[in-house]
Amino acid sequence: LMIRRPPRSTLFPYTTLFRSANNQHHVWVQHIDVGGTPLWTTDGVNVDNSQAELQMSPAAVQLQDGLVVYYQATNTSQSQGGIQVQRLNSGGEPQWDTGIVVVPLSPEPCFNLHAFAQMGNSSIFFSQYVPGSGVNTFLRASQQSLAGPPAWDPPVRDLCSVASDKGRPDVTVNSAGQILAAW
């Protein structure tokens, strides 16, 4: 069980959980009140029940009436990876069926997911391997509207398309709603 905590500067009443049982990786979310009491179903809410894919490494952001959770998705052999997203209302009910594909599965997986509220929508910043490389990456971002469809056209934007090793990027959103990244 791995618990991902939000940055200390953010008030965030949700905890995202990554759980592996019987070698099946899935992302779970739990809403915990200030007294430490879980408010949703026992053991949390599974954000994607797909048995054909594995889900891991969640990045969550609280929005006006719930939570948006981005996560890495892979095929069961973990030879391809991508990003999917699920929105949960304040009661913990999934709003987008089994989730929405942000980046389709490909041999170049995505990682280093960072989620943010941006201009009323949710945004994801991530690294993606350069085709054929296990070291060099691109830095990318995408934004989902509250209804689910991508808010940008094209839906995924390059923040740095230089093929190089970028280490562990850090990212934030400033008061003007702009994504700022360092690597």
PDB file of C-alpha atoms in Angstrom:
ATOM      1  CA  LEU A   1       0.000   0.000   0.000  1.00  0.00           C
ATOM      2  CA  MET A   2       1.424   3.384  -0.950  1.00  0.00           C
ATOM      3  CA  ILE A   3      -0.092   6.674   0.175  1.00  0.00           C
ATOM      4  CA  ARG A   4       0.606   9.745  -1.925  1.00  0.00           C
ATOM      5  CA  ARG A   5       0.285  12.955   0.005  1.00  0.00           C
ATOM      6  CA  PRO A   6      -0.339  16.397  -1.515  1.00  0.00           C
ATOM      7  CA  PRO A   7       2.119  19.271  -1.159  1.00  0.00           C
ATOM      8  CA  ARG A   8       2.139  20.652   2.399  1.00  0.00           C
ATOM      9  CA  SER A   9       0.836  24.018   1.247  1.00  0.00           C
ATOM     10  CA  THR A  10      -2.402  22.512  -0.067  1.00  0.00           C
ATOM     11  CA  LEU A  11      -5.459  21.774   2.056  1.00  0.00           C
ATOM     12  CA  PHE A  12      -6.571  18.450   0.707  1.00  0.00           C
ATOM     13  CA  PRO A  13      -9.139  16.244   2.481  1.00  0.00           C
ATOM     14  CA  TYR A  14      -8.625  13.244   0.182  1.00  0.00           C
ATOM     15  CA  THR A  15      -5.987  10.543   0.253  1.00  0.00           C
ATOM     16  CA  THR A  16      -5.104   8.624  -2.916  1.00  0.00           C
ATOM     17  CA  LEU A  17      -4.081   5.030  -2.429  1.00  0.00           C
ATOM     18  CA  PHE A  18      -2.249   2.624  -4.671  1.00  0.00           C
ATOM     19  CA  ARG A  19      -2.918  -0.970  -3.768  1.00  0.00           C
ATOM     20  CA  SER A  20      -1.627  -4.197  -5.219  1.00  0.00           C
ATOM     21  CA  ALA A  21      -3.534  -7.405  -4.469  1.00  0.00           C
ATOM     22  CA  ASN A  22      -2.779 -10.652  -6.283  1.00  0.00           C
ATOM     23  CA  ASN A  23      -0.437  -8.704  -8.595  1.00  0.00           C
ATOM     24  CA  GLN A  24      -3.350  -6.569  -9.819  1.00  0.00           C
ATOM     25  CA  HIS A  25      -2.508  -2.873  -9.465  1.00  0.00           C
ATOM     26  CA  HIS A  26      -5.401  -0.442  -9.056  1.00  0.00           C
ATOM     27  CA  VAL A  27      -5.869   3.095  -7.750  1.00  0.00           C
ATOM     28  CA  TRP A  28      -8.186   3.754  -4.806  1.00  0.00           C
ATOM     29  CA  VAL A  29      -9.296   7.011  -3.186  1.00  0.00           C
ATOM     30  CA  GLN A  30     -10.558   7.700   0.308  1.00  0.00           C
ATOM     31  CA  HIS A  31     -12.031  10.904   1.773  1.00  0.00           C
ATOM     32  CA  ILE A  32     -10.842  11.393   5.335  1.00  0.00           C
ATOM     33  CA  ASP A  33     -12.324  14.060   7.624  1.00  0.00           C
ATOM     34  CA  VAL A  34     -10.192  16.280   9.894  1.00  0.00           C
ATOM     35  CA  GLY A  35     -10.627  13.802  12.745  1.00  0.00           C
ATOM     36  CA  GLY A  36      -9.158  10.964  10.656  1.00  0.00           C
ATOM     37  CA  THR A  37     -12.452   9.198   9.961  1.00  0.00           C
ATOM     38  CA  PRO A  38     -12.871   7.656   6.465  1.00  0.00           C
ATOM     39  CA  LEU A  39     -16.044   9.054   4.881  1.00  0.00           C
ATOM     40  CA  TRP A  40     -16.375   6.860   1.799  1.00  0.00           C
ATOM     41  CA  THR A  41     -16.810   3.102   1.445  1.00  0.00           C
ATOM     42  CA  THR A  42     -14.628   0.749   3.459  1.00  0.00           C
ATOM     43  CA  ASP A  43     -11.182   0.523   1.855  1.00  0.00           C
ATOM     44  CA  GLY A  44     -11.939   3.463  -0.483  1.00  0.00           C
ATOM     45  CA  VAL A  45     -13.271   3.874  -4.009  1.00  0.00           C
ATOM     46  CA  ASN A  46     -11.642   2.094  -6.962  1.00  0.00           C
ATOM     47  CA  VAL A  47     -11.273   4.668  -9.762  1.00  0.00           C
ATOM     48  CA  ASP A  48     -11.033   2.149 -12.624  1.00  0.00           C
ATOM     49  CA  ASN A  49     -12.326  -1.438 -12.511  1.00  0.00           C
ATOM     50  CA  SER A  50     -10.709  -2.464 -15.804  1.00  0.00           C
ATOM     51  CA  GLN A  51      -9.237  -5.947 -15.577  1.00  0.00           C
ATOM     52  CA  ALA A  52      -7.477  -5.558 -18.943  1.00  0.00           C
ATOM     53  CA  GLU A  53      -5.197  -2.816 -17.606  1.00  0.00           C
ATOM     54  CA  LEU A  54      -3.265  -1.970 -14.465  1.00  0.00           C
ATOM     55  CA  GLN A  55      -3.440   1.431 -12.801  1.00  0.00           C
ATOM     56  CA  MET A  56      -0.729   2.989 -10.628  1.00  0.00           C
ATOM     57  CA  SER A  57       1.017   6.180  -9.477  1.00  0.00           C
ATOM     58  CA  PRO A  58      -2.028   8.424  -8.935  1.00  0.00           C
ATOM     59  CA  ALA A  59      -1.954  12.219  -8.920  1.00  0.00           C
ATOM     60  CA  ALA A  60      -5.115  13.867  -7.589  1.00  0.00           C
ATOM     61  CA  VAL A  61      -6.541  17.368  -7.436  1.00  0.00           C
ATOM     62  CA  GLN A  62      -9.569  18.636  -5.547  1.00  0.00           C
ATOM     63  CA  LEU A  63     -12.049  20.631  -7.601  1.00  0.00           C
ATOM     64  CA  GLN A  64     -15.209  22.515  -6.663  1.00  0.00           C
ATOM     65  CA  ASP A  65     -17.437  19.465  -6.187  1.00  0.00           C
ATOM     66  CA  GLY A  66     -15.137  16.477  -5.880  1.00  0.00           C
ATOM     67  CA  LEU A  67     -11.855  15.090  -7.006  1.00  0.00           C
ATOM     68  CA  VAL A  68     -10.040  14.338 -10.259  1.00  0.00           C
ATOM     69  CA  VAL A  69      -7.525  11.481 -10.201  1.00  0.00           C
ATOM     70  CA  TYR A  70      -4.980  10.955 -12.976  1.00  0.00           C
ATOM     71  CA  TYR A  71      -3.080   7.677 -13.046  1.00  0.00           C
ATOM     72  CA  GLN A  72      -0.626   5.689 -15.079  1.00  0.00           C
ATOM     73  CA  ALA A  73      -2.312   2.893 -17.012  1.00  0.00           C
ATOM     74  CA  THR A  74      -0.482  -0.084 -18.466  1.00  0.00           C
ATOM     75  CA  ASN A  75      -1.405  -3.277 -20.239  1.00  0.00           C
ATOM     76  CA  THR A  76      -1.185  -6.364 -18.024  1.00  0.00           C
ATOM     77  CA  SER A  77       2.300  -7.251 -19.312  1.00  0.00           C
ATOM     78  CA  GLN A  78       3.397  -3.658 -18.561  1.00  0.00           C
ATOM     79  CA  SER A  79       4.949  -3.332 -22.021  1.00  0.00           C
ATOM     80  CA  GLN A  80       2.859  -0.240 -22.864  1.00  0.00           C
ATOM     81  CA  GLY A  81       1.835   2.741 -20.768  1.00  0.00           C
ATOM     82  CA  GLY A  82      -0.342   5.825 -20.896  1.00  0.00           C
ATOM     83  CA  ILE A  83      -2.417   8.126 -18.689  1.00  0.00           C
ATOM     84  CA  GLN A  84      -6.079   7.979 -17.763  1.00  0.00           C
ATOM     85  CA  VAL A  85      -8.258  10.179 -15.567  1.00  0.00           C
ATOM     86  CA  GLN A  86     -11.351   9.707 -13.413  1.00  0.00           C
ATOM     87  CA  ARG A  87     -13.575  12.278 -11.734  1.00  0.00           C
ATOM     88  CA  LEU A  88     -15.345  11.479  -8.455  1.00  0.00           C
ATOM     89  CA  ASN A  89     -18.133  13.579  -6.995  1.00  0.00           C
ATOM     90  CA  SER A  90     -18.104  14.652  -3.336  1.00  0.00           C
ATOM     91  CA  GLY A  91     -19.780  11.341  -2.410  1.00  0.00           C
ATOM     92  CA  GLY A  92     -17.028   9.277  -4.065  1.00  0.00           C
ATOM     93  CA  GLU A  93     -19.052   8.179  -7.091  1.00  0.00           C
ATOM     94  CA  PRO A  94     -17.106   7.879 -10.376  1.00  0.00           C
ATOM     95  CA  GLN A  95     -18.430  10.330 -12.968  1.00  0.00           C
ATOM     96  CA  TRP A  96     -16.733   9.080 -16.142  1.00  0.00           C
ATOM     97  CA  ASP A  97     -17.614   5.378 -16.442  1.00  0.00           C
ATOM     98  CA  THR A  98     -14.210   3.613 -16.365  1.00  0.00           C
ATOM     99  CA  GLY A  99     -12.199   6.795 -16.831  1.00  0.00           C
ATOM    100  CA  ILE A 100     -11.003   8.820 -19.797  1.00  0.00           C
ATOM    101  CA  VAL A 101      -7.830   8.169 -21.800  1.00  0.00           C
ATOM    102  CA  VAL A 102      -5.530  11.211 -21.731  1.00  0.00           C
ATOM    103  CA  VAL A 103      -2.524   9.534 -23.385  1.00  0.00           C
ATOM    104  CA  PRO A 104      -3.189   6.205 -25.156  1.00  0.00           C
ATOM    105  CA  LEU A 105      -1.126   3.139 -24.311  1.00  0.00           C
ATOM    106  CA  SER A 106       2.167   3.134 -26.212  1.00  0.00           C
ATOM    107  CA  PRO A 107       5.654   1.602 -25.849  1.00  0.00           C
ATOM    108  CA  GLU A 108       6.763   4.991 -24.403  1.00  0.00           C
ATOM    109  CA  PRO A 109       5.176   5.127 -20.936  1.00  0.00           C
ATOM    110  CA  CYS A 110       4.326   8.272 -18.996  1.00  0.00           C
ATOM    111  CA  PHE A 111       5.464   8.940 -15.431  1.00  0.00           C
ATOM    112  CA  ASN A 112       6.163  11.782 -12.917  1.00  0.00           C
ATOM    113  CA  LEU A 113       2.468  12.720 -12.857  1.00  0.00           C
ATOM    114  CA  HIS A 114       1.552  16.039 -11.177  1.00  0.00           C
ATOM    115  CA  ALA A 115      -2.107  17.165 -11.107  1.00  0.00           C
ATOM    116  CA  PHE A 116      -3.423  20.708 -10.610  1.00  0.00           C
ATOM    117  CA  ALA A 117      -6.599  22.742 -10.639  1.00  0.00           C
ATOM    118  CA  GLN A 118      -6.188  25.270 -13.418  1.00  0.00           C
ATOM    119  CA  MET A 119      -8.803  27.803 -14.537  1.00  0.00           C
ATOM    120  CA  GLY A 120     -11.684  25.631 -13.237  1.00  0.00           C
ATOM    121  CA  ASN A 121     -10.398  22.514 -15.008  1.00  0.00           C
ATOM    122  CA  SER A 122      -7.887  19.841 -14.036  1.00  0.00           C
ATOM    123  CA  SER A 123      -4.429  19.708 -15.558  1.00  0.00           C
ATOM    124  CA  ILE A 124      -1.768  17.028 -15.621  1.00  0.00           C
ATOM    125  CA  PHE A 125       1.965  17.544 -16.087  1.00  0.00           C
ATOM    126  CA  PHE A 126       4.059  14.460 -16.884  1.00  0.00           C
ATOM    127  CA  SER A 127       7.210  12.989 -18.363  1.00  0.00           C
ATOM    128  CA  GLN A 128       7.078  10.617 -21.335  1.00  0.00           C
ATOM    129  CA  TYR A 129       9.946   8.588 -22.710  1.00  0.00           C
ATOM    130  CA  VAL A 130      11.282   9.500 -26.139  1.00  0.00           C
ATOM    131  CA  PRO A 131      10.529   6.687 -28.644  1.00  0.00           C
ATOM    132  CA  GLY A 132      13.193   4.000 -28.315  1.00  0.00           C
ATOM    133  CA  SER A 133      14.777   5.458 -25.148  1.00  0.00           C
ATOM    134  CA  GLY A 134      14.563   4.396 -21.535  1.00  0.00           C
ATOM    135  CA  VAL A 135      16.400   7.524 -20.342  1.00  0.00           C
ATOM    136  CA  ASN A 136      15.522  10.559 -22.477  1.00  0.00           C
ATOM    137  CA  THR A 137      12.130  12.176 -21.952  1.00  0.00           C
ATOM    138  CA  PHE A 138       9.771  14.881 -23.117  1.00  0.00           C
ATOM    139  CA  LEU A 139       7.796  17.003 -20.643  1.00  0.00           C
ATOM    140  CA  ARG A 140       4.106  17.292 -21.485  1.00  0.00           C
ATOM    141  CA  ALA A 141       0.797  18.588 -20.124  1.00  0.00           C
ATOM    142  CA  SER A 142      -2.903  18.120 -20.751  1.00  0.00           C
ATOM    143  CA  GLN A 143      -6.096  19.624 -19.365  1.00  0.00           C
ATOM    144  CA  GLN A 144      -9.545  18.074 -18.872  1.00  0.00           C
ATOM    145  CA  SER A 145     -12.754  20.062 -18.648  1.00  0.00           C
ATOM    146  CA  LEU A 146     -15.132  19.255 -15.789  1.00  0.00           C
ATOM    147  CA  ALA A 147     -17.370  17.467 -18.312  1.00  0.00           C
ATOM    148  CA  GLY A 148     -14.480  15.197 -19.327  1.00  0.00           C
ATOM    149  CA  PRO A 149     -13.357  16.168 -22.835  1.00  0.00           C
ATOM    150  CA  PRO A 150      -9.915  17.702 -23.308  1.00  0.00           C
ATOM    151  CA  ALA A 151      -9.898  21.458 -22.789  1.00  0.00           C
ATOM    152  CA  TRP A 152      -6.994  22.016 -25.200  1.00  0.00           C
ATOM    153  CA  ASP A 153      -6.562  21.386 -28.906  1.00  0.00           C
ATOM    154  CA  PRO A 154      -4.336  19.453 -29.383  1.00  0.00           C
ATOM    155  CA  PRO A 155      -5.138  17.752 -26.074  1.00  0.00           C
ATOM    156  CA  VAL A 156      -1.499  17.065 -25.103  1.00  0.00           C
ATOM    157  CA  ARG A 157       1.046  19.869 -25.313  1.00  0.00           C
ATOM    158  CA  ASP A 158       4.835  19.649 -25.241  1.00  0.00           C
ATOM    159  CA  LEU A 159       6.402  21.773 -22.495  1.00  0.00           C
ATOM    160  CA  CYS A 160       9.893  20.630 -23.439  1.00  0.00           C
ATOM    161  CA  SER A 161      10.393  18.599 -26.610  1.00  0.00           C
ATOM    162  CA  VAL A 162      14.187  18.388 -26.278  1.00  0.00           C
ATOM    163  CA  ALA A 163      15.077  14.691 -26.037  1.00  0.00           C
ATOM    164  CA  SER A 164      17.211  14.531 -22.885  1.00  0.00           C
ATOM    165  CA  ASP A 165      17.296  13.093 -19.374  1.00  0.00           C
ATOM    166  CA  LYS A 166      15.275  15.512 -17.257  1.00  0.00           C
ATOM    167  CA  GLY A 167      15.587  13.923 -13.843  1.00  0.00           C
ATOM    168  CA  ARG A 168      12.753  14.531 -11.385  1.00  0.00           C
ATOM    169  CA  PRO A 169      10.861  17.577 -12.621  1.00  0.00           C
ATOM    170  CA  ASP A 170       8.998  19.770 -10.180  1.00  0.00           C
ATOM    171  CA  VAL A 171       5.977  21.784 -11.169  1.00  0.00           C
ATOM    172  CA  THR A 172       3.453  24.263  -9.806  1.00  0.00           C
ATOM    173  CA  VAL A 173       0.683  26.583 -10.985  1.00  0.00           C
ATOM    174  CA  ASN A 174       1.132  30.297 -10.298  1.00  0.00           C
ATOM    175  CA  SER A 175      -1.574  32.811  -9.361  1.00  0.00           C
ATOM    176  CA  ALA A 176      -2.205  33.538 -13.062  1.00  0.00           C
ATOM    177  CA  GLY A 177      -3.072  29.865 -13.644  1.00  0.00           C
ATOM    178  CA  GLN A 178       0.119  29.078 -15.565  1.00  0.00           C
ATOM    179  CA  ILE A 179       2.061  25.832 -15.208  1.00  0.00           C
ATOM    180  CA  LEU A 180       5.672  26.443 -14.160  1.00  0.00           C
ATOM    181  CA  ALA A 181       8.101  23.551 -14.358  1.00  0.00           C
ATOM    182  CA  ALA A 182      11.735  23.009 -13.393  1.00  0.00           C
ATOM    183  CA  TRP A 183      13.992  20.034 -14.093  1.00  0.00           C
TER     184      TRP A 183
END
